[in-house]
Coordinates of C-alpha atoms and ligand atoms in Angstrom, one line a residue:
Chain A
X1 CA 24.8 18.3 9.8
X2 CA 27.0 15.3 10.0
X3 CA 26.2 13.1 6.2
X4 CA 25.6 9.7 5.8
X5 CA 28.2 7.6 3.9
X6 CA 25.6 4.9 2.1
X7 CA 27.4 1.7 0.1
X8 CA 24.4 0.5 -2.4
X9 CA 24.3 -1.3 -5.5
X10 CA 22.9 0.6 -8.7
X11 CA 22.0 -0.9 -12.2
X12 CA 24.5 -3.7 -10.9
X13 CA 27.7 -2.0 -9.9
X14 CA 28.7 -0.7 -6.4
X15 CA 27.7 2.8 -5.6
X16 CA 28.7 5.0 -2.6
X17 CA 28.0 8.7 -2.1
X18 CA 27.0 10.8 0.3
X19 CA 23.6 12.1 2.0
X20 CA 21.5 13.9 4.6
X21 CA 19.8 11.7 6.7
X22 CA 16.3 13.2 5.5
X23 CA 17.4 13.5 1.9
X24 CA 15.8 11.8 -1.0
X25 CA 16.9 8.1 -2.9
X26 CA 15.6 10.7 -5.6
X27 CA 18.1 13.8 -4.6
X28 CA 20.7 10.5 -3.5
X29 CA 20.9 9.4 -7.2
X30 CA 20.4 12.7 -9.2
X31 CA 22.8 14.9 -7.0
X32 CA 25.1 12.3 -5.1
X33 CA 26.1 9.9 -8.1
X34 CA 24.9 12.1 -10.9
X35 CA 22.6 9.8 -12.2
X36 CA 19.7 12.5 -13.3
X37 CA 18.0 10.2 -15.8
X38 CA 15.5 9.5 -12.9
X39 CA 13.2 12.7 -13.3
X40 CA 11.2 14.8 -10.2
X41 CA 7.4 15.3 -10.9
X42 CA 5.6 15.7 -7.8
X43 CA 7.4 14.7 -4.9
X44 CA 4.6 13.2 -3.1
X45 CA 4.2 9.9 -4.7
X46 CA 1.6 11.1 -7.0
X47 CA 2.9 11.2 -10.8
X48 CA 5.9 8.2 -11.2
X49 CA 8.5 10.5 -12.8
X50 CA 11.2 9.2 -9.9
X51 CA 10.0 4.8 -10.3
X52 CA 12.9 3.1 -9.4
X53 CA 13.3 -1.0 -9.1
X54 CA 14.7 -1.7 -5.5
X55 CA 15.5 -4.8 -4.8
X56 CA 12.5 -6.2 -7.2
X57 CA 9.9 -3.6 -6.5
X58 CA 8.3 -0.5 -8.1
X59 CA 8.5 2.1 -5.7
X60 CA 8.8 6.0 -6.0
X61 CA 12.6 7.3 -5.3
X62 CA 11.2 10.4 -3.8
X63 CA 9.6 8.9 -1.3
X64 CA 12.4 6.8 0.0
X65 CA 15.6 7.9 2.2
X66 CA 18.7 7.8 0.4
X67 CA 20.1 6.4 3.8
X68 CA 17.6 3.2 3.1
X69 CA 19.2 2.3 -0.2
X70 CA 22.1 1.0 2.3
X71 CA 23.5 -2.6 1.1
X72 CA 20.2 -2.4 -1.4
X73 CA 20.2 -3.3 -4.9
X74 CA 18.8 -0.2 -6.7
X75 CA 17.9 -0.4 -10.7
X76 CA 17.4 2.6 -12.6
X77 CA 16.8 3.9 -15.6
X78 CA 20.0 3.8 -16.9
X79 CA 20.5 0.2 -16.0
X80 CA 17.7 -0.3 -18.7
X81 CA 19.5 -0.2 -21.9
X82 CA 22.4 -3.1 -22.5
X83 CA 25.7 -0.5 -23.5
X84 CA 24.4 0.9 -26.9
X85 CA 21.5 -1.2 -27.8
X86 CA 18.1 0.1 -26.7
X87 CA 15.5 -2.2 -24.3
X88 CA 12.4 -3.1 -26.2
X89 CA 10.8 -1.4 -24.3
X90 CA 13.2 1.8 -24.9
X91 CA 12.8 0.5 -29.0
X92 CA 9.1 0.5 -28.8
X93 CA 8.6 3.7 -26.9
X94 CA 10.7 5.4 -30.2
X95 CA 8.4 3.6 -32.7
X96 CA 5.4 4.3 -31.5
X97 CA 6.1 7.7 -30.5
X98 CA 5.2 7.2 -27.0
X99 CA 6.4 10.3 -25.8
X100 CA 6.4 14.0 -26.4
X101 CA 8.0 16.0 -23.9
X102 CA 9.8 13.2 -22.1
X103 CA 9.7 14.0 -18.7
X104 CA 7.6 10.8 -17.6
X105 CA 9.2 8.3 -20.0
X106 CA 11.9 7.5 -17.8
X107 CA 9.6 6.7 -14.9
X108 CA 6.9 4.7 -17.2
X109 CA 10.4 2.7 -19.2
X110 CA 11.3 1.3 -15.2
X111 CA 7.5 0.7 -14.3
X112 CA 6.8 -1.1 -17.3
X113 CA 10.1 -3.0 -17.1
X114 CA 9.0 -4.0 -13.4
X115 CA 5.6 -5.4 -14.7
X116 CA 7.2 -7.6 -17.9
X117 CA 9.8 -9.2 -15.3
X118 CA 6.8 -10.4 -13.2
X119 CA 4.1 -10.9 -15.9
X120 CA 5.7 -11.1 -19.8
X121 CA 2.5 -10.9 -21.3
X122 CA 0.0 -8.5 -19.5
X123 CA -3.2 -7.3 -20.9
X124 CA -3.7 -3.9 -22.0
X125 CA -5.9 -3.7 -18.8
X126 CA -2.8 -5.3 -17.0
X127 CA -0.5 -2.9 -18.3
X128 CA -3.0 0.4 -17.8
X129 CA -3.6 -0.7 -14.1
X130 CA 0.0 -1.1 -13.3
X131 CA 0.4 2.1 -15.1
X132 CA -1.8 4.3 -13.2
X133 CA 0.7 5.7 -10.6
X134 CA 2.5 7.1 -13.9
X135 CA 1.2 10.5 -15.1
X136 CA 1.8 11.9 -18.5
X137 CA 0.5 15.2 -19.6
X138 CA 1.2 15.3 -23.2
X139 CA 0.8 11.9 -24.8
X140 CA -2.6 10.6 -23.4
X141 CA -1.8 7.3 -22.6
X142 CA -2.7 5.3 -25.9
X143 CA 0.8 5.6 -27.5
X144 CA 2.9 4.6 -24.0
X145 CA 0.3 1.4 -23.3
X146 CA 0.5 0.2 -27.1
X147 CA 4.5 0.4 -26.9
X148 CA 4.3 -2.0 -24.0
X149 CA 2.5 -4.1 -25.5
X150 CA 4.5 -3.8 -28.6
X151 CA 7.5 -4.4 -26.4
X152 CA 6.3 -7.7 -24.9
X153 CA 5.7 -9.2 -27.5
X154 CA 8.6 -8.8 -29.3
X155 CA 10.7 -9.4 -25.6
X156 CA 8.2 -12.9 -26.2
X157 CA 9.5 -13.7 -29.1
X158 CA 12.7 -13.1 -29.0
X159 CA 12.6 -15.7 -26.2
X160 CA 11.5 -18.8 -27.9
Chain U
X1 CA 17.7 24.7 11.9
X2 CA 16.4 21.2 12.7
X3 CA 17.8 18.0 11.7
X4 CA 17.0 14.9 11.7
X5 CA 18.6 11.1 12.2
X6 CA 18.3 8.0 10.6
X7 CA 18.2 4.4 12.4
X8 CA 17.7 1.3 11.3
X9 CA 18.3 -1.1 13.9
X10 CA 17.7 -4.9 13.5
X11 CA 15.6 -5.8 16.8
X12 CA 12.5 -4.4 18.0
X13 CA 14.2 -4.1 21.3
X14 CA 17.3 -2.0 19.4
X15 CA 13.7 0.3 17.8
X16 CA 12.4 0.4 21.2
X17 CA 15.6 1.5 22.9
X18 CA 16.0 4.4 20.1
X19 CA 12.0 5.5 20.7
X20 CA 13.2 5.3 24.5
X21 CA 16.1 7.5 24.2
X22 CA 14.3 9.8 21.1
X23 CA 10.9 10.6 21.9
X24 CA 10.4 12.5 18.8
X25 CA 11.8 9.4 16.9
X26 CA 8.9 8.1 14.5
X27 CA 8.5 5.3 12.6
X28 CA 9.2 5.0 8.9
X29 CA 7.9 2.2 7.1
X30 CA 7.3 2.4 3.7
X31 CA 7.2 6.4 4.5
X32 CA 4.2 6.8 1.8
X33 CA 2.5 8.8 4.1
X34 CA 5.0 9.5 6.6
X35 CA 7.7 11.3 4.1
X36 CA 5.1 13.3 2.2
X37 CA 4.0 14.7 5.4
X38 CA 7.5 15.4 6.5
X39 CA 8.4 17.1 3.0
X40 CA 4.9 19.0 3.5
X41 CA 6.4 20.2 7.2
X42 CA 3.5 18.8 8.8
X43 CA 5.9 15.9 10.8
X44 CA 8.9 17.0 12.2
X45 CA 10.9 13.8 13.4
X46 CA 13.8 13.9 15.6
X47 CA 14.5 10.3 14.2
X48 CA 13.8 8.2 11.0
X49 CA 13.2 5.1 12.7
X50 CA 13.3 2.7 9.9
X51 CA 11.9 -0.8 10.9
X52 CA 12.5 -2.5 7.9
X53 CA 15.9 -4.0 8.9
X54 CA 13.7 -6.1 11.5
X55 CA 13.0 -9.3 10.5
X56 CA 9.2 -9.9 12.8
X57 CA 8.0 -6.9 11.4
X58 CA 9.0 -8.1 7.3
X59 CA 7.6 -11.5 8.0
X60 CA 4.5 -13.0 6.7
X61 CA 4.0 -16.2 9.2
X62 CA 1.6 -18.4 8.7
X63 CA 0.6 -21.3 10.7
X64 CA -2.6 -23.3 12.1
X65 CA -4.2 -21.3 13.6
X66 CA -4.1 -18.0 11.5
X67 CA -1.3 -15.5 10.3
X68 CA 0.7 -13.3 11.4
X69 CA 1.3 -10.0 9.1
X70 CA 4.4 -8.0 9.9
X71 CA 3.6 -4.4 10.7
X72 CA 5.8 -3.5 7.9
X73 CA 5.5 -5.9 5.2
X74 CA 4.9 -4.2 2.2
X75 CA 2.0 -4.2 0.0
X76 CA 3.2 -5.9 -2.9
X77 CA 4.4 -8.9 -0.8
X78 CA 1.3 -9.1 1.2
X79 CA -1.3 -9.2 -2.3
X80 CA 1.6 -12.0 -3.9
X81 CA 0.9 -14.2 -0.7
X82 CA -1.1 -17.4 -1.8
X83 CA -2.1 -18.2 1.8
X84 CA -3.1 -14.5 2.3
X85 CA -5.5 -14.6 -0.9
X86 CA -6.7 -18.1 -0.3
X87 CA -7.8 -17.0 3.2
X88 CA -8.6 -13.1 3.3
X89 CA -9.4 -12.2 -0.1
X90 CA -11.0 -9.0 1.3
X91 CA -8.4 -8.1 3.3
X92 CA -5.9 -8.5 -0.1
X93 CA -8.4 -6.3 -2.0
X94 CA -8.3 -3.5 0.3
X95 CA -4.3 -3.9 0.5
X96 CA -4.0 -4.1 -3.2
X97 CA -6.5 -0.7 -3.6
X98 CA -3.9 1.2 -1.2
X99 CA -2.0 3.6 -3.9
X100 CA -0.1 2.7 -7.1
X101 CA 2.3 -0.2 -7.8
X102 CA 4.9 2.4 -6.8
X103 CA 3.1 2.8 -3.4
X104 CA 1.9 -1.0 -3.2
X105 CA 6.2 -1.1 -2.9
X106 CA 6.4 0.3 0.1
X107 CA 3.5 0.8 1.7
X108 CA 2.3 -1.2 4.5
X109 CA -0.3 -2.4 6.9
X110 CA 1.4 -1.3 10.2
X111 CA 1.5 2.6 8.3
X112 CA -2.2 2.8 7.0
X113 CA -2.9 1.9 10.4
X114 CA -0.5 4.0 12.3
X115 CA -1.4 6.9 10.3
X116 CA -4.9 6.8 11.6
X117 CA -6.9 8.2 8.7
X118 CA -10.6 6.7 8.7
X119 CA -10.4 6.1 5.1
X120 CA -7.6 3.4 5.0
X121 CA -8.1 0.3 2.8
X122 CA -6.7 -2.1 4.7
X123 CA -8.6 -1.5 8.3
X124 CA -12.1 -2.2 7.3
X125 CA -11.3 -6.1 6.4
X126 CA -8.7 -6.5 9.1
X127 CA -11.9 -5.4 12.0
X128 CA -14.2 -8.1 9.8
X129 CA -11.1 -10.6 9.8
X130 CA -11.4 -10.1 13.8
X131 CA -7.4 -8.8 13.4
X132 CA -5.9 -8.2 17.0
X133 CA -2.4 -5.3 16.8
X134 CA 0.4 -6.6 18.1
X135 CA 2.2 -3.5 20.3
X136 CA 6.0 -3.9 22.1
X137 CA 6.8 -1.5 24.2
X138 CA 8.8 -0.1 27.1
X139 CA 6.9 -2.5 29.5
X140 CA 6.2 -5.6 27.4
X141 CA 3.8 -6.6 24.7
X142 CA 0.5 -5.9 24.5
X143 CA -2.9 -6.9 21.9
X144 CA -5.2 -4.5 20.7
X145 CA -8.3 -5.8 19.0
X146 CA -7.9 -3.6 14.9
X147 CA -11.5 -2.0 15.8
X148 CA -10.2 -0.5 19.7
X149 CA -7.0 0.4 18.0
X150 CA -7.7 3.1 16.1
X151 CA -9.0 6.1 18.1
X152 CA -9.7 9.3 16.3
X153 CA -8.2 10.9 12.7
X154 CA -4.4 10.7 12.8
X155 CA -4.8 9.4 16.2
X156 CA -4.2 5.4 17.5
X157 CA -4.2 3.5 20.9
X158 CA -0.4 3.5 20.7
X159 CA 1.3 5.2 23.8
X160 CA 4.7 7.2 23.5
X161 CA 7.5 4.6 23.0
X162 CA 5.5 1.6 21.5
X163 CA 6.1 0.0 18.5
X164 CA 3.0 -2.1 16.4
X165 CA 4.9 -5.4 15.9
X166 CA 2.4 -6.8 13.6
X167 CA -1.6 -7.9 13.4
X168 CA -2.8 -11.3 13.6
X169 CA -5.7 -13.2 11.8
X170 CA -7.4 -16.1 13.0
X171 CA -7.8 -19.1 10.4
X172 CA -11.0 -18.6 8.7
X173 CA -13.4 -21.2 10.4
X174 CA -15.2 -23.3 7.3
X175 CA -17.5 -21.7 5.1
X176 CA -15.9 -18.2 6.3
X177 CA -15.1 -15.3 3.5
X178 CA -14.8 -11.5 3.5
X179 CA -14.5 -8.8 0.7
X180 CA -13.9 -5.5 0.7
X181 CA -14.9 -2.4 -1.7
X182 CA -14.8 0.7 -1.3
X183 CA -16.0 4.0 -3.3
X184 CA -14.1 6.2 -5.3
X185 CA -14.8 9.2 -7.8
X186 CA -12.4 7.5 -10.4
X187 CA -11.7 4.0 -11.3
X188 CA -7.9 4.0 -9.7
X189 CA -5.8 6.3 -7.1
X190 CA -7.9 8.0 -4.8
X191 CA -9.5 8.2 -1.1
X192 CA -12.8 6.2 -0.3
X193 CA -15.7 8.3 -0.2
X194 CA -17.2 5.2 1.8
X195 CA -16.0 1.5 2.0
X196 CA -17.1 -1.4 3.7
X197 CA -15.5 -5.0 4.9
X198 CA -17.3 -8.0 5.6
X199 CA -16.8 -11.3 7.0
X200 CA -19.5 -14.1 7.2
X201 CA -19.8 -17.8 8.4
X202 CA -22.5 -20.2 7.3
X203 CA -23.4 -23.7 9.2
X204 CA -23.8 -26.7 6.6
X205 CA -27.7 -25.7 5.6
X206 CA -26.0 -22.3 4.5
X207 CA -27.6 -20.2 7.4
X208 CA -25.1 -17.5 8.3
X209 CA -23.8 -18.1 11.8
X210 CA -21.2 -15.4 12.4
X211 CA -20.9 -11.9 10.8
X212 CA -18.8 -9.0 11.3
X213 CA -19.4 -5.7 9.7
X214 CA -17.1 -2.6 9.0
X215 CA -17.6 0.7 7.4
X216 CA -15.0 3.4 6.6
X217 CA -14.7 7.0 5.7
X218 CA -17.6 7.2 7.3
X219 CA -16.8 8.6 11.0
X220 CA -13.4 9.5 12.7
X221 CA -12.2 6.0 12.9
X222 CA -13.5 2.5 11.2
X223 CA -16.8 0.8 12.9
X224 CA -17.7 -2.0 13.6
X225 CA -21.2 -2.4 13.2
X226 CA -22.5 -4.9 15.2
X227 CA -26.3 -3.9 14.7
X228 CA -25.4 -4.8 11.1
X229 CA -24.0 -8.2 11.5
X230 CA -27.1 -9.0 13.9
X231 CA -29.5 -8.2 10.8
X232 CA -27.2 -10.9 8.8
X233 CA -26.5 -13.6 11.6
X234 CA -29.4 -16.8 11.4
X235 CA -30.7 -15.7 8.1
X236 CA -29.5 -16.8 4.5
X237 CA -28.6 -13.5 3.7
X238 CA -31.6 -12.8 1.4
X239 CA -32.3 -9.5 0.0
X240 CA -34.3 -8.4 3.2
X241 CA -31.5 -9.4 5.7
X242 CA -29.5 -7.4 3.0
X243 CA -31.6 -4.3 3.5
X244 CA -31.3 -4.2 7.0
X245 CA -27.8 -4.8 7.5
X246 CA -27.5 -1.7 5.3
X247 CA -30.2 0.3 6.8
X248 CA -28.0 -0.8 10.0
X249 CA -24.8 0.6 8.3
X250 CA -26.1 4.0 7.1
X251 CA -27.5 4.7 10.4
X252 CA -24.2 3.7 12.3
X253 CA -22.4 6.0 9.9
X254 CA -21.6 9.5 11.2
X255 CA -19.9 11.0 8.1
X256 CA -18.7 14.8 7.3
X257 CA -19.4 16.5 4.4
X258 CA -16.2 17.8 2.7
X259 CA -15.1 18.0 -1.1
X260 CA -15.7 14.0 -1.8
X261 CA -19.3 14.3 -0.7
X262 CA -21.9 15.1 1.4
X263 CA -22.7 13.6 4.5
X264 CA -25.9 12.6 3.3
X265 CA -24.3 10.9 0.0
X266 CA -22.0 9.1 2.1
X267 CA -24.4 7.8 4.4
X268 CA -26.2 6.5 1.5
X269 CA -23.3 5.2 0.0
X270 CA -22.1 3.2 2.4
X271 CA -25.3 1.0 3.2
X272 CA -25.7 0.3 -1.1
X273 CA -21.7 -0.8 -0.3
X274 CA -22.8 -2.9 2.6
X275 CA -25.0 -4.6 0.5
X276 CA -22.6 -5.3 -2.0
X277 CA -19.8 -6.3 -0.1
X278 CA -22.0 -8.6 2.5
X279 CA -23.6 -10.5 -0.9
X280 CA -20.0 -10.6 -2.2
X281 CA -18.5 -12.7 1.3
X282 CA -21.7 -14.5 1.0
X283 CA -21.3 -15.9 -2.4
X284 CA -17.7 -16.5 -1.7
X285 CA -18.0 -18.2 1.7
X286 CA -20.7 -20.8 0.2
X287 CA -18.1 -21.9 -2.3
X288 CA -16.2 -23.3 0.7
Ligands
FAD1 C1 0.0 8.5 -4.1 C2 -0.5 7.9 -2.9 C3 -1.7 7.2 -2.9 C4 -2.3 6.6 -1.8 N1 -3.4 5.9 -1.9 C5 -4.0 5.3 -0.8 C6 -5.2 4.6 -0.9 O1 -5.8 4.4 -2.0 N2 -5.7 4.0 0.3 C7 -5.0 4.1 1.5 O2 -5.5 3.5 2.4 N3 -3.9 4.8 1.6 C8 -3.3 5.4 0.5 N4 -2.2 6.1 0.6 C9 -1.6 6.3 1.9 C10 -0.5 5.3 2.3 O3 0.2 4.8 1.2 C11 -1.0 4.2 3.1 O4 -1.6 4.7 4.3 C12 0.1 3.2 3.5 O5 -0.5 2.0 4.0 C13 1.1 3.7 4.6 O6 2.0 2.7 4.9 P1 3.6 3.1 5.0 O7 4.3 1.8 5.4 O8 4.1 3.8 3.8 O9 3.5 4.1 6.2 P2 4.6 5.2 6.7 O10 4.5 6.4 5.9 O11 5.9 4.6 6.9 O12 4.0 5.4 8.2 C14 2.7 6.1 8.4 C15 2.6 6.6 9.9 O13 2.5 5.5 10.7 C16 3.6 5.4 11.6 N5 4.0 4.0 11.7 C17 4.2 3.2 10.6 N6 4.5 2.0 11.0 C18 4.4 2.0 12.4 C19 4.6 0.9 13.3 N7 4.9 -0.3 13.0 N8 4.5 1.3 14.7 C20 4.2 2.6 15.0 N9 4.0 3.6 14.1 C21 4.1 3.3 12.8 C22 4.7 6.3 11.0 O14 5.5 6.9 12.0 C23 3.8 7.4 10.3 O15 3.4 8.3 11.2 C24 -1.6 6.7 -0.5 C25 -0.4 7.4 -0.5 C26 0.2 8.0 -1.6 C27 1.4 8.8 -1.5
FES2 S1 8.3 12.6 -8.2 FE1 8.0 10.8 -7.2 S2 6.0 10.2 -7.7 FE2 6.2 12.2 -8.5
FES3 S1 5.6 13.0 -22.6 FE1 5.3 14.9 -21.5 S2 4.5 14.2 -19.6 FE2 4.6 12.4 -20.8

């Protein structure tokens, strides 16, 4: 089968690579630019592992086309961090201990980067609504939606 | 081994030309049910269509006489639209219960209902909103009132070859309001056991003038109920014209029993939400 040659933007820079026409933004990120931060729970939209930001919305990786990423502006986790120093929300996550085995962290870090650009300074019920398309089997929850917070305020803060 | 295209043309007459030419083509939207039944092997397009690229079917228009939601406009955009909230809250309340933020992203009004499952959030307040589909196809453009569009699980009045453009609201006439609620087993992400979407209209002395009633996940498709809106029309909507709007509902209902509930439940169910949901419009539509 003939592949698709898609021109996108990720975390800010140009990106091409190459994909099947039914193949994942997932699979387009992890196998076509190597980018593998972006993790595979489910597949079906169910557990968050694969948020990306494109262009200004949450959505799930795996269930978009690679091909639709065309001439799109694609953030993911990888673009979170500024070179060496950590995100708050990266910073906070360590502190608090928000995570065990790690596999949803990257998916929850984009999500809850995607809620403080439209709303700094969410509510705990805020930030565990928005968060309910993000599963995590180890941590429980209390520890990810306190680093949030923890991270918004400081992200406040450092703002005024 | 089959394989499969992409397209993403910019005109609905460049999607209908590929649907012409491609009869297995399908539409993808925001693909939140479309690419988890493809990854399942339960849909086996010949073509992504992708309809995104299309401006009419992105486009949130709204003018005097009522709005016009693009088939494809996701989620996200539709519950961030102050006209939209000002003037269907119901209908942004069942959007806004479709999925996650991560689904609310993509997904769309024109794919909950394409897919044709009777439990989609956003059809119940679009048949109370009096929403008409807007179809193009090979032989012109055609409306399709929300309630005669869908026909049967997984199954819509679309024909081969057309496309559903977008759905159209009228303007809420004065002291109009609808809600929406539906039932699930959990407080986020899940299907409705039972939902219901209401619109009502009151004259001056707060006497309800106009009422439409729909129920879902409780039959094949979304109803209309119009035995339940005739219990609610020329009364105040006091507890009584409450009881037998929802007595109307529960016997309209023709549900299933499967691993959400019983048929009996659901029946149930969704007269308690009729109840609800009607008192909800009501209180709303006297604050106008
Ligand atoms: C994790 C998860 C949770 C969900 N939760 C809910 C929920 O709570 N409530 C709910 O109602 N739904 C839910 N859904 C289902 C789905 O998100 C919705 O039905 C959504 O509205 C589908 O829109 P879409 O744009 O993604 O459709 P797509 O997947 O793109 O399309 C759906 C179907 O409609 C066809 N189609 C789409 N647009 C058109 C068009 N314009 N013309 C002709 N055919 C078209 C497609 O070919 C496809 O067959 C959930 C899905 C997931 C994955
Ligand atoms: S891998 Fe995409 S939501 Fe689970
Ligand atoms: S830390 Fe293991 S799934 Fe969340």
């Amino acid at each position: 089968m003939s592949r698709l040659h898609i021109e996108t933007t990720v975390n800010g820079e140009p990106a091409e690579f190459l994909c099947a026409a039914d193949e994942t933004l997932l699979s387009g990120l992890r196998n076509g630019l190597g980018l593998t931060g972006t993790k595979e729970g489910c597949g079906t939209g169910d557990c968050g592992a694969c948020s990306v930001i494109m262009n200004d919305r949450l959505v799930a990786s795996c269930l978009v086309l690679a091909a639709e990423a065309q001439g799109q502006s694609v953030t993911t986790i990888e673009g979170i961090a500024s070179g060496t120093t950590l995100h708050p929300l990266q910073q906070a996550f360590l502190e608090e201990a928000a995570l065990q085995c790690g596999i949803c962290t990257p998916g929850f870090i984009v999500a809850a980067k995607a809620l403080l650009d439209v709303n700094p300074e969410p509510t705990e019920e805020q930030v565990r609504y928005w968060l309910a398309g993000n599963l995590c089997r180890c941590t429980g929850y209390d520890k990810i939606v306190r680093a949030v917070l923890e991270a918004a305020g400081e992200m406040r803060s450092a703002t005024v | 081994m089959h394989t499969v295209r992409y397209e993403a043309p910019g005109t609905i007459a460049g999607a209908l030309d590929i649907m012409a030419s491609a009869p297995g083509a399908m539409v993808l939207a925001g693909g939140t049910d479309l690419l988890v039944q493809y990854q399942s092997g339960l849909k086996r397009p010949a073509v992504f269509l992708d309809v995104k690229r299309i401006p009419e079917m992105m486009a949130i228009v709204v003018d005097a006489d009522g709005a016009t939601i693009g088939a494809a406009a996701p989620a996200a955009v539709i519950c961030a639209d102050r006209t939209l909230q000002a003037w269907y809250p119901g209908l942004v309340e069942g959007v806004h219960l479709i999925g996650s933020t991560q689904i609310q992203g993509r997904g769309s009004i024109g794919g909950n209902l394409c897919n044709g499952s009777p439990a989609a959030d956003s059809v119940c307040a679009l048949i109370a909103d009096r929403a008409v589909a807007r179809i193009a196809g090979p032989t012109g453009t055609r409306e399709v009132p929300v309630e005669a569009f869908m026909r049967g699980p997984g199954r819509t009045a679309l024909a081969p070859g057309e496309l559903l453009v977008a759905v159209r609201l009228p303007k809420p006439a004065p002291h109009t309001a609808d809600a929406y609620q539906r039932l699930i087993p959990r407080s986020e992400m899940d299907i409705a056991v039972a939902s219901c979407g209401v619109s009502l209209t009151f004259d001056a002395t707060g006497t309800c003038t106009a009422a439409r009633v729909a129920i879902g996940a409780v039959a094949p498709t979304p109803l209309l109920v119009l035995d339940a809106a005739a219990a609610l029309v020329g009364t105040t909507v006091d507890p009584e014209a409450l009881d037998r709007a929802a007595a109307a509902a529960s016997a309209a209902a023709h549900p299933i029993d499967d691993r959400r509930g019983t048929a009996a439940y659901r029946r149930t169910v969704v007269g308690v939400l009729t109840k609800r949901v009607a008192a909800l419009a009501a209180a709303r539509a006297k604050e106008r």
